[in-house]
Amino acid sequence: MQVIRKIDELRRVLEKYRRAGQRIGLVPTMGYFHEGHLSLIDAARKQAEIVVVSLFVNPTQFGPNEDLDRYPRDFERDERLARERHTDILFYPDVAEMYPDSFYTYVITEKLSRVLCGKSRPIHFRGVTTIVAKLFNIVQPDVAVFGRKDAQQAIIIRKMVRDLNFPVRIIVAPIVREADGLAMSSRNRYLTETERQQAPVIFRALQEAADLVKEGERDAIRIKDRIRRKIETAPLAKIEYIEIISPDNLSAVSTIDQKGVFAAVAVWFGKTRLIDNMVLLA
Ligand code: PAF
């Protein structure tokens, strides 16, 4: 595995592979790898001969009072894990490389970036789409893999790719969960022991919702209510939102009658904001 820190060098190296007819897969990450990230690397490997993992804690997707400074970082551990998973190139630029002094250009996916998480994190998706567009231009991958845990992010990126004609295929890999159901996230490490014990209530609530739909329930209000009541059994949980969402345009639905409709939630445990989602009608 090569660790590359400069855009020019990465381009030079990738050009050789591209000329040799090898397909390039990109896994954009912010590091502090867990099994969820590693499953994205595996998914990329199935589609491409050369797997590039980018590791960059992207400042533009953090709001002024968010956790940019304390976001977990451990380059040595990430490097080892990426190597063990047969990554070919770990792209690890610094902030000045990605955002030189005068940086004025952003990519915004209107509408979709203002709902759900975008309501409380108004600049978040602008930062995500900007850095992902930059990575697409730098790496020019044939495929790029994102995790389903960030369902809104994945849908926004697919839309950006269509709207701006990026010649890249987007793959969305399933959520990887801990044994008790908590969706893996680098931010789980912020949880105190008691918060960590209570956090799997999110998964159980989503599962109850999916079971209700299997039994024939189609009313979004009743399903949201069931999710809310279940999550509220955890004394430390503070719900930010629970929505039943259309996968087409991220709009809230009142009836579950379309394939791919999913429940999406954001819940605070103390200072930690967790998100999760589950498809209700497969
Ligand atoms: O999902 C993430 O970790 C980030 O939002 C991404 C896609 C790497 C962009 O910084």
Short mmCIF file of C-alpha atoms and ligand atoms in Angstrom, two decimals:
data_model
loop_
_atom_site.label_atom_id
_atom_site.label_comp_id
_atom_site.label_asym_id
_atom_site.label_seq_id
_atom_site.Cartn_x
_atom_site.Cartn_y
_atom_site.Cartn_z
CA MET A 1 0.00 0.00 0.00
CA GLN A 2 1.25 3.45 -0.90
CA VAL A 3 0.49 6.44 1.32
CA ILE A 4 0.21 9.55 -0.85
CA ARG A 5 -0.19 13.04 0.56
CA LYS A 6 -0.07 15.18 -2.59
CA ILE A 7 -2.69 15.56 -5.32
CA ASP A 8 -0.15 15.73 -8.16
CA GLU A 9 1.57 12.54 -7.08
CA LEU A 10 -1.74 10.71 -6.71
CA ARG A 11 -2.75 11.79 -10.21
CA ARG A 12 0.55 10.59 -11.67
CA VAL A 13 0.32 7.20 -10.00
CA LEU A 14 -3.33 6.69 -10.97
CA GLU A 15 -2.72 7.69 -14.57
CA LYS A 16 -0.39 4.69 -14.96
CA TYR A 17 -3.01 2.29 -13.63
CA ARG A 18 -5.70 3.85 -15.79
CA ARG A 19 -3.56 3.53 -18.93
CA ALA A 20 -3.04 -0.14 -18.09
CA GLY A 21 -6.82 -0.54 -18.20
CA GLN A 22 -7.27 -1.04 -14.47
CA ARG A 23 -10.50 0.10 -12.86
CA ILE A 24 -10.21 2.46 -9.92
CA GLY A 25 -12.44 2.30 -6.85
CA LEU A 26 -12.61 5.14 -4.33
CA VAL A 27 -13.66 4.92 -0.68
CA PRO A 28 -13.88 8.43 0.81
CA THR A 29 -13.48 8.43 4.61
CA MET A 30 -12.65 10.66 7.52
CA GLY A 31 -10.63 7.89 9.15
CA TYR A 32 -10.78 6.29 12.60
CA PHE A 33 -11.71 3.10 10.87
CA HIS A 34 -14.21 0.59 12.16
CA GLU A 35 -15.65 -2.48 10.48
CA GLY A 36 -18.13 -0.26 8.60
CA HIS A 37 -15.31 1.53 6.77
CA LEU A 38 -13.47 -1.73 6.16
CA SER A 39 -16.59 -3.24 4.60
CA LEU A 40 -16.59 -0.31 2.12
CA ILE A 41 -13.02 -1.17 1.17
CA ASP A 42 -14.09 -4.79 0.58
CA ALA A 43 -17.01 -3.60 -1.56
CA ALA A 44 -14.68 -1.42 -3.65
CA ARG A 45 -12.26 -4.31 -4.10
CA LYS A 46 -15.06 -6.38 -5.70
CA GLN A 47 -15.55 -3.70 -8.36
CA ALA A 48 -12.07 -2.41 -9.08
CA GLU A 49 -8.47 -3.57 -9.48
CA ILE A 50 -7.08 -0.51 -7.71
CA VAL A 51 -8.64 0.64 -4.43
CA VAL A 52 -7.98 4.19 -3.24
CA VAL A 53 -9.07 5.08 0.29
CA SER A 54 -9.05 8.78 1.11
CA LEU A 55 -8.57 9.79 4.73
CA PHE A 56 -9.36 13.42 5.34
CA VAL A 57 -11.24 15.01 8.22
CA ASN A 58 -12.99 17.57 6.09
CA PRO A 59 -13.32 20.90 7.93
CA THR A 60 -15.95 22.35 5.61
CA GLN A 61 -18.58 19.82 6.66
CA PHE A 62 -18.38 20.75 10.34
CA GLY A 63 -20.41 23.67 11.70
CA PRO A 64 -18.76 26.26 13.98
CA ASN A 65 -19.88 24.53 17.19
CA GLU A 66 -19.37 20.97 16.02
CA ASP A 67 -16.72 18.38 16.81
CA LEU A 68 -14.02 19.09 14.18
CA ASP A 69 -11.28 19.48 16.80
CA ARG A 70 -12.15 16.44 18.83
CA TYR A 71 -13.11 14.20 15.89
CA PRO A 72 -11.17 10.96 16.59
CA ARG A 73 -7.93 10.53 14.65
CA ASP A 74 -5.39 7.70 14.70
CA PHE A 75 -3.41 7.61 11.50
CA GLU A 76 -1.12 4.72 12.44
CA ARG A 77 -4.01 2.44 13.32
CA ASP A 78 -5.91 3.47 10.15
CA GLU A 79 -2.84 2.86 8.01
CA ARG A 80 -2.45 -0.64 9.46
CA LEU A 81 -6.12 -1.50 9.02
CA ALA A 82 -6.23 -0.18 5.44
CA ARG A 83 -3.13 -2.21 4.60
CA GLU A 84 -4.60 -5.37 6.15
CA ARG A 85 -7.69 -4.87 3.97
CA HIS A 86 -5.50 -4.72 0.83
CA THR A 87 -5.95 -1.05 0.05
CA ASP A 88 -3.66 -0.04 -2.81
CA ILE A 89 -3.42 3.68 -2.10
CA LEU A 90 -4.19 5.59 1.08
CA PHE A 91 -4.64 9.23 0.11
CA TYR A 92 -3.95 11.31 3.21
CA PRO A 93 -3.78 14.99 2.26
CA ASP A 94 -3.53 17.82 4.77
CA VAL A 95 -5.99 20.71 4.92
CA ALA A 96 -3.73 23.09 2.94
CA GLU A 97 -3.51 20.54 0.11
CA MET A 98 -7.30 20.24 -0.20
CA TYR A 99 -8.23 23.84 0.67
CA PRO A 100 -5.44 26.19 -0.37
CA ASP A 101 -5.57 29.68 1.07
CA SER A 102 -8.15 31.23 -1.18
CA PHE A 103 -10.84 28.66 -1.70
CA TYR A 104 -14.16 30.09 -2.90
CA THR A 105 -15.98 27.34 -4.78
CA TYR A 106 -18.59 25.03 -3.28
CA VAL A 107 -20.96 22.41 -4.64
CA ILE A 108 -24.48 22.53 -3.23
CA THR A 109 -27.24 20.02 -3.83
CA GLU A 110 -30.21 22.28 -3.22
CA LYS A 111 -33.32 21.10 -1.38
CA LEU A 112 -31.99 17.65 -0.40
CA SER A 113 -29.29 19.22 1.74
CA ARG A 114 -31.76 21.26 3.77
CA VAL A 115 -33.96 18.45 5.14
CA LEU A 116 -33.36 15.87 7.92
CA CYS A 117 -29.77 16.37 9.18
CA GLY A 118 -29.51 19.53 7.05
CA LYS A 119 -31.99 21.31 9.33
CA SER A 120 -29.66 21.29 12.32
CA ARG A 121 -26.44 21.16 10.27
CA PRO A 122 -27.05 23.81 7.59
CA ILE A 123 -23.58 23.77 6.00
CA HIS A 124 -22.82 20.09 6.47
CA PHE A 125 -23.86 18.71 3.08
CA ARG A 126 -22.30 21.62 1.21
CA GLY A 127 -19.01 20.54 2.76
CA VAL A 128 -19.64 16.88 1.91
CA THR A 129 -20.58 17.47 -1.73
CA THR A 130 -17.67 19.88 -2.20
CA ILE A 131 -15.04 17.49 -0.86
CA VAL A 132 -16.55 14.49 -2.66
CA ALA A 133 -16.64 16.43 -5.95
CA LYS A 134 -12.99 17.37 -5.41
CA LEU A 135 -12.09 13.74 -4.70
CA PHE A 136 -13.95 12.62 -7.82
CA ASN A 137 -11.98 15.15 -9.89
CA ILE A 138 -8.67 14.19 -8.30
CA VAL A 139 -9.07 10.39 -8.36
CA GLN A 140 -11.45 10.04 -11.34
CA PRO A 141 -12.71 6.72 -9.99
CA ASP A 142 -14.82 4.25 -11.96
CA VAL A 143 -16.76 3.45 -8.79
CA ALA A 144 -17.06 5.09 -5.39
CA VAL A 145 -18.44 3.43 -2.29
CA PHE A 146 -20.40 5.08 0.52
CA GLY A 147 -22.11 3.66 3.59
CA ARG A 148 -25.86 3.34 3.95
CA LYS A 149 -25.72 4.59 7.54
CA ASP A 150 -25.46 8.09 6.08
CA ALA A 151 -28.49 7.50 3.87
CA GLN A 152 -29.11 11.20 3.23
CA GLN A 153 -25.46 11.70 2.25
CA ALA A 154 -25.61 8.74 -0.16
CA ILE A 155 -28.79 10.04 -1.80
CA ILE A 156 -27.36 13.56 -2.11
CA ILE A 157 -24.15 12.23 -3.66
CA ARG A 158 -26.08 10.13 -6.19
CA LYS A 159 -28.04 13.28 -7.10
CA MET A 160 -24.87 15.36 -7.44
CA VAL A 161 -23.36 12.70 -9.70
CA ARG A 162 -26.45 12.73 -11.93
CA ASP A 163 -26.82 16.51 -11.95
CA LEU A 164 -23.16 17.22 -12.69
CA ASN A 165 -22.53 14.19 -14.95
CA PHE A 166 -19.67 12.71 -12.99
CA PRO A 167 -18.66 9.51 -14.83
CA VAL A 168 -18.63 7.42 -11.64
CA ARG A 169 -20.83 4.60 -10.41
CA ILE A 170 -21.98 4.98 -6.83
CA ILE A 171 -22.28 1.91 -4.64
CA VAL A 172 -24.03 2.12 -1.29
CA ALA A 173 -22.91 -0.61 1.12
CA PRO A 174 -25.13 -1.89 3.97
CA ILE A 175 -24.93 -0.61 7.53
CA VAL A 176 -22.54 -2.58 9.74
CA ARG A 177 -23.78 -2.95 13.32
CA GLU A 178 -22.30 -3.89 16.67
CA ALA A 179 -23.57 -7.17 18.17
CA ASP A 180 -26.28 -5.25 20.08
CA GLY A 181 -27.48 -3.46 16.95
CA LEU A 182 -25.85 -0.04 17.37
CA ALA A 183 -24.78 1.20 13.93
CA MET A 184 -21.00 1.51 13.78
CA SER A 185 -19.77 5.09 13.76
CA SER A 186 -16.50 6.80 14.65
CA ARG A 187 -18.54 9.01 16.95
CA ASN A 188 -19.69 6.05 19.11
CA ARG A 189 -16.46 6.45 21.04
CA TYR A 190 -17.78 9.74 22.48
CA LEU A 191 -20.52 7.84 24.35
CA THR A 192 -20.16 7.33 28.10
CA GLU A 193 -20.67 3.80 29.37
CA THR A 194 -24.31 4.45 30.31
CA GLU A 195 -25.05 6.22 27.03
CA ARG A 196 -23.45 3.33 25.14
CA GLN A 197 -25.66 0.85 27.02
CA GLN A 198 -28.80 2.76 26.06
CA ALA A 199 -27.90 3.64 22.45
CA PRO A 200 -28.99 0.30 20.87
CA VAL A 201 -32.57 1.38 21.60
CA ILE A 202 -32.37 3.20 18.26
CA PHE A 203 -31.88 -0.06 16.37
CA ARG A 204 -34.59 -1.83 18.37
CA ALA A 205 -37.04 1.01 17.62
CA LEU A 206 -36.28 0.82 13.89
CA GLN A 207 -36.68 -2.93 13.97
CA GLU A 208 -40.06 -2.63 15.67
CA ALA A 209 -41.08 -0.20 12.93
CA ALA A 210 -39.99 -2.63 10.21
CA ASP A 211 -41.92 -5.44 11.96
CA LEU A 212 -45.04 -3.26 12.11
CA VAL A 213 -44.82 -2.64 8.37
CA LYS A 214 -44.38 -6.39 7.79
CA GLU A 215 -47.61 -6.92 9.76
CA GLY A 216 -49.38 -4.55 7.38
CA GLU A 217 -49.18 -1.12 9.01
CA ARG A 218 -48.82 1.59 6.35
CA ASP A 219 -49.51 4.80 8.28
CA ALA A 220 -46.34 6.88 8.75
CA ILE A 221 -47.66 8.75 11.79
CA ARG A 222 -48.38 5.53 13.67
CA ILE A 223 -44.96 4.15 12.76
CA LYS A 224 -43.19 7.31 13.83
CA ASP A 225 -45.13 7.19 17.07
CA ARG A 226 -44.00 3.63 17.75
CA ILE A 227 -40.35 4.58 17.08
CA ARG A 228 -40.65 7.63 19.35
CA ARG A 229 -42.20 5.67 22.23
CA LYS A 230 -39.52 2.98 22.02
CA ILE A 231 -36.62 5.46 21.91
CA GLU A 232 -38.11 7.37 24.83
CA THR A 233 -37.74 4.26 27.00
CA ALA A 234 -34.02 5.16 27.13
CA PRO A 235 -33.79 7.88 29.79
CA LEU A 236 -30.77 9.59 28.20
CA ALA A 237 -32.14 9.73 24.64
CA LYS A 238 -33.17 13.08 23.18
CA ILE A 239 -34.81 12.76 19.79
CA GLU A 240 -33.86 15.33 17.12
CA TYR A 241 -35.99 13.86 14.37
CA ILE A 242 -37.86 10.74 13.29
CA GLU A 243 -39.02 10.75 9.67
CA ILE A 244 -40.43 8.27 7.20
CA ILE A 245 -38.73 9.11 3.95
CA SER A 246 -39.05 8.52 0.24
CA PRO A 247 -35.72 7.36 -1.25
CA ASP A 248 -36.42 9.38 -4.43
CA ASN A 249 -36.31 12.88 -3.04
CA LEU A 250 -35.93 12.57 0.73
CA SER A 251 -39.43 13.94 1.26
CA ALA A 252 -41.48 12.72 4.20
CA VAL A 253 -44.27 10.31 3.22
CA SER A 254 -47.58 9.83 4.98
CA THR A 255 -48.22 6.32 3.64
CA ILE A 256 -45.70 3.55 3.20
CA ASP A 257 -46.54 2.30 -0.25
CA GLN A 258 -43.29 2.55 -2.18
CA LYS A 259 -40.26 0.26 -2.28
CA GLY A 260 -37.25 1.70 -0.48
CA VAL A 261 -39.19 3.93 1.93
CA PHE A 262 -37.08 4.18 5.06
CA ALA A 263 -37.26 5.41 8.63
CA ALA A 264 -34.49 7.88 9.47
CA VAL A 265 -33.66 9.13 12.95
CA ALA A 266 -31.22 11.43 14.72
CA VAL A 267 -30.97 11.00 18.47
CA TRP A 268 -28.73 12.69 21.02
CA PHE A 269 -27.15 10.85 23.92
CA GLY A 270 -25.52 13.57 26.00
CA LYS A 271 -23.20 15.47 23.65
CA THR A 272 -23.25 12.77 20.99
CA ARG A 273 -25.56 12.86 18.03
CA LEU A 274 -26.29 9.45 16.49
CA ILE A 275 -28.06 8.81 13.21
CA ASP A 276 -29.51 5.57 11.88
CA ASN A 277 -32.04 4.38 9.34
CA MET A 278 -33.83 1.27 8.15
CA VAL A 279 -35.69 0.40 4.98
CA LEU A 280 -39.32 -0.39 5.87
CA LEU A 281 -40.53 -1.72 2.54
CA ALA A 282 -37.95 -3.72 0.59
O1 PAF B 1 -19.05 9.88 5.32
C1 PAF B 1 -17.98 10.47 5.57
O2 PAF B 1 -17.12 9.98 6.31
C2 PAF B 1 -17.74 11.85 4.98
O3 PAF B 1 -18.90 12.61 4.97
C3 PAF B 1 -17.10 11.80 3.58
C4 PAF B 1 -18.02 11.16 2.56
C5 PAF B 1 -15.79 11.04 3.65
C6 PAF B 1 -16.79 13.22 3.10
O4 PAF B 1 -15.89 13.86 3.95
#
